[in-house]
Amino acid sequence: MAAAVPGPSPFHHPPSRSVPGLTPVDDLDHRSPQENCTVDSSDSTVVSTPVSEDLRPPQPFSALNSNTISAFSGTHGEATSFFSGASNFQPGISDGWELLMRHTAPKALHNSSARYDAPKCDEDTRVEVINELMDRLQDRDSPQRLMCMTGAAGSGKSALQQSIAELCAEDNILGAAYFISAADRSRNTASTVVPTIAYQLGLNHPTLKPFIAAEVDQNPLIFDLSLKTQMDALIVRPFKSLQSSEEYDISTFPYAILIDGLDECQGEATGTTTDLGHAKTRAEERQAELLAAIKDSLLTHDLPFRIFIASRPEWAIRTALDPGGSLHDLAYHVQLSEYDATQDMRRYLQRRFHGLRSSQPRWFTEGDIDALVRAGSGQFVYVAIVFKYVSERRASPAQRLKTVLSLMPGEGQVKGPFEALDMLYTNILLSAKEAYEAVNAHSGHDFLLLFRMFHLQGRGPLYKSNTVPNRLLHLEDDALTRVTFDLRSLVYLEEDESGIVVLKEHHKSLSDFMDDETRAKDLCVPVSRVHAHLAKCLMEHILKYPNIRPLPDRLEDLSVSQQHLVTAITELHFLYGAVGIEPEIAEFTSKGYCHIFSNDWFLAWYSIDLLGVVIDKLEKHDPKAALMMSMYVEKWKEVTAEKKNECPGPDSDTDSGSDSDDEDECSDSD
C-alpha cells in the first residue's frame, strides 16, 4: 500500500488556505529535525523516543511547516511560534563566523553549563591510564597522532575524557573537545561535530578565526556537505592558510582534539522507517564516516593535531582498529579492560562514604566496600550509582547501604558484569513504584508505563509537535516530578533546548537496562506499548470532541479546545507504532470520527491522508486492524466528498463563519 490512502482522493491536493497546526503534503519535505519543537508552559509534559529508534511518521508527515504550524502555550491560550530561533541559516547573513556559531553544539563542550556536574576521575584514581594518555598527547614528536580508548559501558571512559580535557586546558594545549550524548538531541549526531571543533579552534587561536570565517563566507552551504568536505574546509584549509601567514607559531597552538562517546553518535533521522535495525545501521555508518573524515583530513596532512577518541568497542571503531582496519596502523589503542580499576573503585567509595553524615559513626566497614567493589566487576558506574543511592537526602546512608548489600548475589552467583547493577536498578525502580502507587491520587496510573514515557522524553522527538498537553494524557500538571520523586539516584530533571523540563539519566547504562528485556525483565516497557497508550488517549479525546465549524485562519483565534484537537489529530501517527489496541481502533473507526470535520475540508483531507499512512504501517504487524480502518477510511472519503459538494468550503466565496443552524445541518453524518 502506498504512503497515502490508495485510490483517487478528492483530498489528495489540499485546499489553498493554511490551517494552523496542519501542513499541505508538498510543504512537508524540507524541514530539518531542529524545527520539530514546541513549548507549552501550562502543559509541559512531553514524551520522546530515542532518535536511533526513528519511530516518527514517514514523510510527508515527519515534519510540520514552519510557516503554518504554531505551538500553543501559556495559561490563557497565547500563541507562540513553533520554530522561533530554530532555523540555522538565514539569507543575507555574510558573517561566516556568525553562521558557524549557529551550527555548533554548545552543550558538547567540556566546560558547558549543561555538563557542570560531568563525571571525572577523583584525584588519586585512574592515575596510570591518565599519565599514559597525557604523555601521548603531550608528545608532539610521536608519529601516532591518533589515540583511541575503548571500554565497556560503565568503565569510566567519559570520566577519563573529562579529566584529560581539563588537564589539557590547564596546559593550554586543548584545541577542542566534543562530548557526544545519545540522550541530548543537540549533540547526538555528527552534523555539529566539525563546526563545533572548528569554532573552538578559532576561539582558542584568534589568528585562525578569520580564515575559518572566510571559508564559510565563500560557501554558506558547507554544513550540508559531507563530513570530510566540512573538515577540509573548516579545519584543514584555514590551518594551511594560517601556516603560510607570518602569525603562525606552532609552540602556542592548542592542538589536542578530544571526542567522547563515538558509539553514541546517531544517524540523522530521515523519518522514513520504523526499523530499529536500519536506524542502528545508519548510526554505525555515520560513526564510520566521522572516523574516515578524521583519517583522510586530519591525519594525512602535515598538521600538528593530536586526536583522542573514546568509545565503546562498537562496530565502527572496532572494525577500524582491528588488524586490517583503516586505523590499525595509525592509532594508539588504549583498552580499559587491560587496566585493573579495583583499587580506584575502592578509593572512590572510601572517600565518598567518609564524606557522608550519618547518625551512626561506623555505618560502613572496609568489608562492605570490598563487597561492593567485587560486585561492580570493574564497572565504575556501579559504585557511582551505589553512592548516589546511599547519599540521597532524607535517607539513612546506613539503611540504604544495608539494602544494597542485601541485593548482591552470593559467591559464584554473579552471571555477568552487570548482574549487580541490574539488581540495584530493579530494586530502586520497584521501591519507587510501590511508593508512587501507595498514593490514592495516583490510582489507575501505571508507574512503569509513565516512567518509560518520561525516560524516553529526552532521547529524541516522538511527537511531531514535541509537546502534548498533560490533559490529553490524563495526567496531573506535576506528573513528571511525582513519578521521579524517588528516582533521583538514577535521573535528574532539567530544561531542554525548548525550555521544557525533561528527565535525564545520570548514566547511559540506565537506557541499556530499560531497553533490554533480558535485563529489565518485568520492568521492561516496549516502545510499542507507549505508542498504544498515547494513541488510545488521543483517540478518546477526538471522539469526545463535538461537531465544529471550520478552524479560523488566524492562530490567535483558536480556542484552547481547538488547539488540543489539532494536536490530537496531528499525533495520530502513534497508531501505526501501537499493538494490542484492536478494540479501541474498532470503536474509533466505527464512529466515523471524520464527521466532526465535515465542515472543514482542509482538516478532513489531512485526517484521511494521515490515516492512510497509519493503515500502511499497521498492515505490517496488525493486518486485521489495518483492514478494519481501511474500510472506514474509504467510507469517510465518500461521505466527506459528498459533504464537500453540499456545504460551502473554505475556498468558497461564502462566509465560512456560517450560522449555527447551517453548521449543524452540514455536520450530521453517520
Coordinates of C-alpha atoms in Angstrom, one line a residue, residues 547 595 598 639 643 646 663-670:
N547 CA -19.0 19.0 15.9
H595 CA -17.7 13.6 10.6
S598 CA -17.2 17.7 7.7
V639 CA -19.0 10.8 2.9
K643 CA -20.4 16.9 2.2
E646 CA -23.3 20.0 -0.2
E663 CA -23.4 24.3 10.6
D664 CA -25.5 21.7 12.3
E665 CA -27.2 20.7 9.1
C666 CA -23.9 20.1 7.4
S667 CA -22.2 18.4 10.3
D668 CA -24.6 15.5 10.9
S669 CA -23.2 12.3 9.5
D670 CA -23.3 8.6 10.2

